[in-house]
Coordinates of C-alpha atoms and ligand atoms in Angstrom, one line a residue:
M1 CA 143.8 159.3 52.2
L2 CA 146.5 159.0 55.0
G3 CA 148.3 162.3 54.5
I4 CA 149.2 165.1 52.1
R5 CA 152.8 163.9 52.2
D6 CA 151.8 160.9 49.9
L7 CA 150.1 163.1 47.3
S8 CA 151.4 164.7 44.2
S9 CA 150.5 168.3 43.2
A10 CA 148.3 166.7 40.5
D11 CA 146.5 164.6 43.1
I12 CA 145.9 167.7 45.3
N13 CA 144.6 169.8 42.4
G14 CA 142.3 166.9 41.3
I15 CA 140.8 166.7 44.8
L16 CA 140.3 170.4 44.9
D17 CA 138.7 170.5 41.5
T18 CA 136.3 167.6 42.5
A19 CA 135.5 169.5 45.7
E20 CA 134.7 172.6 43.7
N21 CA 132.3 170.6 41.6
F22 CA 130.6 169.2 44.7
S23 CA 130.4 172.6 46.6
E24 CA 127.2 173.8 44.9
I25 CA 125.2 170.8 46.3
S26 CA 125.3 172.4 49.7
N27 CA 123.5 175.5 48.3
R28 CA 120.6 173.5 46.9
E29 CA 117.3 173.3 48.7
V30 CA 117.5 169.5 48.6
K31 CA 121.2 169.0 49.5
K32 CA 121.5 165.4 48.3
V33 CA 122.9 163.6 45.3
P34 CA 123.0 159.8 44.8
A35 CA 126.8 159.5 44.2
L36 CA 127.5 157.2 47.1
R37 CA 124.1 155.5 47.4
G38 CA 124.6 152.0 48.9
K39 CA 128.0 152.9 50.4
T40 CA 128.7 152.9 54.1
V41 CA 131.0 155.4 55.9
I42 CA 132.0 154.9 59.6
N43 CA 133.2 157.9 61.6
L44 CA 135.6 156.6 64.3
F45 CA 136.8 159.5 66.4
F46 CA 138.9 158.9 69.5
E47 CA 139.4 162.7 70.1
A48 CA 137.0 165.5 70.4
S49 CA 135.8 167.2 67.2
T50 CA 133.1 169.7 66.1
R51 CA 134.0 170.6 62.5
T52 CA 135.7 167.5 61.1
R53 CA 133.3 164.9 62.5
T54 CA 130.2 166.9 61.6
S55 CA 131.4 167.7 58.1
F56 CA 132.4 164.1 57.3
E57 CA 128.9 163.0 58.4
L58 CA 127.2 165.8 56.4
A59 CA 129.4 165.0 53.4
A60 CA 128.5 161.3 53.5
K61 CA 124.8 162.1 53.9
R62 CA 124.8 164.7 51.1
L63 CA 126.2 162.0 48.8
S64 CA 123.5 159.5 50.0
A65 CA 125.9 157.2 51.8
D66 CA 124.9 155.6 55.1
A67 CA 126.9 157.3 57.8
V68 CA 127.6 155.7 61.2
N69 CA 129.2 157.5 64.1
I70 CA 131.0 155.4 66.7
S71 CA 131.2 156.9 70.1
V72 CA 134.4 155.6 71.6
S73 CA 133.2 156.0 75.2
S74 CA 130.3 153.6 74.6
S75 CA 132.2 151.2 72.3
S76 CA 133.9 148.0 73.4
L77 CA 137.2 149.8 73.5
S78 CA 136.1 150.8 77.0
K79 CA 136.0 147.1 77.9
G80 CA 139.6 146.5 76.9
E81 CA 139.3 145.6 73.2
T82 CA 142.4 146.7 71.2
L83 CA 142.1 149.3 68.5
L84 CA 143.1 146.8 65.8
D85 CA 140.5 144.3 67.0
T86 CA 137.9 147.1 66.9
A87 CA 139.0 148.0 63.4
M88 CA 138.8 144.3 62.2
N89 CA 135.4 143.9 63.7
L90 CA 134.1 147.0 62.0
D91 CA 135.7 145.8 58.8
A92 CA 133.8 142.5 59.1
M93 CA 130.6 144.6 58.6
A94 CA 131.8 145.7 55.2
P95 CA 131.9 149.4 55.4
D96 CA 133.3 151.2 52.3
C97 CA 135.2 153.8 54.3
I98 CA 136.4 154.4 57.9
V99 CA 137.2 158.0 58.9
V100 CA 139.5 157.9 61.9
R101 CA 140.9 160.5 64.3
H102 CA 143.3 159.5 67.0
S103 CA 145.7 161.2 69.4
S104 CA 148.6 158.9 68.3
A105 CA 150.4 159.5 65.0
G106 CA 150.2 156.6 62.6
V107 CA 146.9 155.0 63.8
P108 CA 145.2 155.5 60.4
H109 CA 148.2 153.9 58.7
Q110 CA 147.9 150.9 61.0
L111 CA 144.2 150.5 60.3
A112 CA 144.8 150.7 56.6
K113 CA 147.0 147.5 56.9
V114 CA 144.1 145.5 58.4
S115 CA 141.0 147.0 56.8
R116 CA 139.5 146.4 53.4
A117 CA 137.7 149.7 53.7
A118 CA 139.3 152.9 52.5
I119 CA 140.8 154.7 55.5
V120 CA 140.6 158.5 55.7
N121 CA 142.9 160.3 58.2
A122 CA 140.8 162.9 60.1
G123 CA 143.8 163.9 62.3
D124 CA 146.5 161.6 63.8
G125 CA 148.3 163.1 66.8
S126 CA 150.8 165.8 65.7
N127 CA 151.4 164.1 62.3
E128 CA 148.8 165.1 59.7
H129 CA 145.3 166.4 59.2
P130 CA 145.0 166.1 55.4
T131 CA 141.4 167.2 54.8
Q132 CA 142.1 170.4 56.9
A133 CA 145.0 171.3 54.6
L134 CA 142.8 170.6 51.6
L135 CA 139.9 172.8 52.8
D136 CA 142.5 175.5 53.7
A137 CA 143.8 175.3 50.1
M138 CA 140.3 175.4 48.7
T139 CA 139.6 178.6 50.8
I140 CA 142.8 180.2 49.5
R141 CA 142.1 179.2 45.9
E142 CA 138.5 180.5 46.1
H143 CA 139.7 183.9 47.4
K144 CA 143.1 184.3 45.7
G145 CA 142.5 182.4 42.5
K146 CA 145.8 180.5 43.0
I147 CA 148.3 179.1 45.5
D148 CA 151.5 179.1 43.4
G149 CA 153.6 182.1 44.3
L150 CA 151.7 183.2 47.4
N151 CA 153.4 184.0 50.7
V152 CA 151.8 182.1 53.6
A153 CA 152.6 182.7 57.3
I154 CA 151.8 180.0 59.8
I155 CA 151.9 181.2 63.3
G156 CA 151.7 179.5 66.7
D157 CA 152.2 176.0 68.1
I158 CA 153.9 174.5 65.0
L159 CA 155.5 171.7 67.1
H160 CA 152.2 170.0 68.0
S161 CA 150.3 170.9 64.9
R162 CA 149.2 168.3 62.4
V163 CA 147.5 171.2 60.6
A164 CA 150.9 172.9 60.1
R165 CA 152.5 169.7 58.8
S166 CA 149.8 168.9 56.3
N167 CA 149.7 172.6 55.2
I168 CA 153.5 172.8 54.8
H169 CA 153.4 169.7 52.6
L170 CA 150.5 170.9 50.5
L171 CA 151.5 174.6 50.1
T172 CA 155.1 173.9 49.2
K173 CA 154.0 171.2 46.7
L174 CA 151.7 173.8 45.1
G175 CA 154.4 176.5 44.9
A176 CA 153.6 178.7 47.9
K177 CA 156.4 180.1 50.1
V178 CA 155.7 179.3 53.7
K179 CA 157.1 181.1 56.7
V180 CA 156.6 179.7 60.2
A181 CA 156.9 181.5 63.6
G182 CA 156.1 180.9 67.2
P183 CA 157.8 180.6 70.6
G184 CA 161.2 178.9 70.1
T185 CA 160.0 175.9 72.2
L186 CA 157.0 175.4 69.8
V187 CA 158.8 175.4 66.5
P188 CA 160.5 172.1 65.7
K189 CA 164.3 172.5 65.8
D190 CA 164.5 170.4 62.7
F191 CA 162.7 173.3 60.9
A192 CA 165.3 175.8 62.2
Y193 CA 168.0 173.3 61.2
F194 CA 166.5 173.4 57.7
A195 CA 166.8 177.2 57.6
E196 CA 170.5 177.0 58.6
A197 CA 171.3 173.9 56.5
R198 CA 169.8 175.0 53.2
A199 CA 173.0 176.4 52.0
S200 CA 174.8 173.0 52.7
P201 CA 172.2 170.3 52.7
P202 CA 172.9 167.3 54.9
A203 CA 174.3 164.1 53.4
G204 CA 171.1 162.2 54.2
G205 CA 169.8 160.1 56.9
E206 CA 169.7 162.9 59.4
N207 CA 166.7 163.3 61.7
Y208 CA 164.6 166.0 60.1
D209 CA 161.0 166.3 59.4
A210 CA 159.5 165.0 56.1
A211 CA 158.2 168.5 55.4
V212 CA 161.8 169.7 55.5
A213 CA 162.9 166.9 53.1
N214 CA 160.0 167.9 50.9
A215 CA 161.0 171.5 50.9
L216 CA 164.7 170.6 50.2
A217 CA 163.6 168.6 47.2
S218 CA 161.5 171.5 45.9
P219 CA 162.5 172.6 42.4
H220 CA 162.0 176.2 43.5
A221 CA 165.2 178.3 43.7
E222 CA 164.2 180.1 46.8
P223 CA 163.6 178.3 50.1
T224 CA 159.9 177.3 50.3
L225 CA 159.9 176.9 54.0
Q226 CA 161.5 179.5 56.3
V227 CA 161.6 179.6 60.1
C228 CA 161.3 183.3 61.3
E229 CA 162.7 184.8 64.4
N230 CA 159.4 186.5 65.2
I231 CA 155.8 186.8 64.2
E232 CA 156.3 190.2 62.5
E233 CA 158.9 188.8 60.1
A234 CA 156.6 185.9 59.2
I235 CA 153.6 188.1 58.6
S236 CA 155.5 190.8 56.7
D237 CA 154.2 190.8 53.0
A238 CA 152.0 187.7 53.6
D239 CA 149.1 186.9 51.3
V240 CA 147.7 184.4 53.9
V241 CA 148.1 184.4 57.6
M242 CA 147.2 181.1 59.2
I243 CA 146.9 181.2 63.0
L244 CA 147.2 178.0 65.1
R245 CA 145.7 177.1 68.5
I246 CA 148.0 176.4 71.4
Q247 CA 147.5 172.6 71.7
R248 CA 147.6 172.2 75.4
E249 CA 146.3 168.6 75.2
R250 CA 149.5 167.6 73.4
Q251 CA 151.9 169.6 75.6
D252 CA 153.8 167.6 78.2
S253 CA 155.6 170.6 79.8
A254 CA 155.5 174.4 80.1
Y255 CA 156.5 175.7 76.6
F256 CA 155.8 179.4 77.5
P257 CA 155.3 181.2 80.8
T258 CA 151.6 182.3 80.7
L259 CA 148.8 182.5 78.1
R260 CA 148.8 186.3 78.7
E261 CA 152.4 186.5 77.7
Y262 CA 151.8 184.3 74.7
A263 CA 149.0 186.6 73.6
V264 CA 151.2 189.7 73.9
H265 CA 154.1 188.2 71.9
Y266 CA 152.3 185.9 69.4
G267 CA 148.7 186.9 69.3
L268 CA 147.4 188.2 65.9
T269 CA 146.2 191.8 66.4
N270 CA 145.1 194.3 63.8
E271 CA 148.5 196.1 64.2
R272 CA 150.4 192.9 63.3
L273 CA 148.0 192.1 60.5
D274 CA 148.8 195.5 59.0
L275 CA 152.3 194.2 58.2
A276 CA 150.7 191.7 55.7
K277 CA 149.6 192.6 52.2
K278 CA 146.5 194.9 52.1
D279 CA 144.3 192.1 50.8
A280 CA 145.8 189.4 53.1
I281 CA 143.3 186.8 54.4
V282 CA 143.3 185.2 57.8
L283 CA 142.7 181.5 58.4
H284 CA 142.3 179.5 61.6
P285 CA 141.5 175.8 61.6
G286 CA 139.5 176.1 64.8
P287 CA 138.7 175.7 67.6
M288 CA 140.0 179.2 68.2
N289 CA 140.9 180.7 71.6
R290 CA 139.8 184.3 71.2
G291 CA 142.0 186.8 73.0
I292 CA 145.0 184.3 73.0
E293 CA 146.3 183.4 69.5
I294 CA 143.8 185.8 67.7
A295 CA 142.3 189.1 68.8
F296 CA 138.5 189.3 68.9
E297 CA 138.5 192.1 66.3
V298 CA 140.7 190.1 63.9
A299 CA 138.6 186.9 64.2
D300 CA 135.4 188.9 63.4
S301 CA 136.9 191.1 60.6
S302 CA 136.1 190.9 56.9
R303 CA 139.6 189.5 56.4
S304 CA 138.9 186.5 58.5
L305 CA 137.7 183.5 56.4
I306 CA 137.3 181.1 59.3
L307 CA 133.7 180.2 58.6
D308 CA 134.4 179.9 54.9
Q309 CA 137.0 177.3 55.8
V310 CA 134.3 175.3 57.6
K311 CA 131.9 175.7 54.6
Y312 CA 134.5 174.4 52.2
G313 CA 135.3 171.6 54.6
V314 CA 132.0 169.9 53.6
A315 CA 132.8 170.0 49.9
V316 CA 136.4 168.8 50.4
R317 CA 135.1 165.8 52.5
M318 CA 132.5 165.0 49.9
A319 CA 135.3 164.9 47.3
V320 CA 137.5 162.8 49.6
L321 CA 134.8 160.3 50.4
Y322 CA 133.8 160.0 46.8
L323 CA 137.4 159.5 45.6
A324 CA 138.3 157.1 48.4
T325 CA 135.3 154.9 47.7
G326 CA 136.1 154.5 44.0
G327 CA 134.8 157.7 42.3
G328 CA 136.9 159.2 39.5
L329 CA 138.5 162.7 39.6
T330 CA 136.4 165.4 37.9
S331 CA 138.0 168.3 36.2
K332 CA 137.2 172.0 37.0
E333 CA 134.1 173.1 35.2
Ligands
LIG401 N1 139.8 171.9 62.6 C1 139.4 170.9 63.3 O1 139.9 169.8 63.1 O2 138.4 171.1 64.1 P1 137.7 170.0 65.0 O3 138.7 169.5 66.0 O4 136.5 170.6 65.6 O5 137.3 168.8 64.1

């Protein structure tokens, strides 16, 4: 599981159906089934994480796998061992699955080349965060009953967001229409290029994001990915409003003047949310910065499904670990 980009819509629906079947296990008094008994899952996180790391560990344990967390600061990486040597040494201990998060795009793909274990991407730089997009999709499906035909607004730091990329892949594959908006400096120019170039698609070989290629290849008559001039245009008539954090850890220069100014122009307030459909839902992958990209009252409102996303994250990761270690797809019951 290296990215949503590699999956078909049938693959995605199969994972979501499997997650749905696993989700009731977390409601039981004894939250454990033997599905992965005898399997070993290693969590190898080179970046901070609360939700993803904990939910992968809980998912492994609820399926009766042995879960091992490697703390990078106390591993031999701090003594100069290379990442690939670390991976090959872990692989020599015969884990069934290695879940990896790294600040550089492509690290999970490199590990997959040297490891016999299944590699699961838990976020690689600004590239992809596939299980986040899957849990977002599960949240949308649970609350809207479908994804096909929905209008989804993705607001904020699109440029540095692996969550945005995985979601654009997933949502457009499943037939949603995605609108993105943020400061001009934080929306990839290739995305804007897509909006302009749709009428006369490039001959090929140009440098534009895979998500754009994906959207161009879409069988839908209407553009499935649209770059909006402002947040109001993106939110207008949305069924789902997804708010992203400003990812200062990935920013190498000043992309906007001040956080206060960002909050004024791009923060999700109740007034802006009123532009969306009456029953629109609000998602945020977390960690959220209250008062910056999302107002306190929106984060705490009944339209906010932020904690539901975290809940569904455990079920999605159970499904991904199960399927990555050889389990078969289960259909929706
Ligand atoms: N959404 C997400 O990836 O959160 P963490 O960084 O806490 O894992």
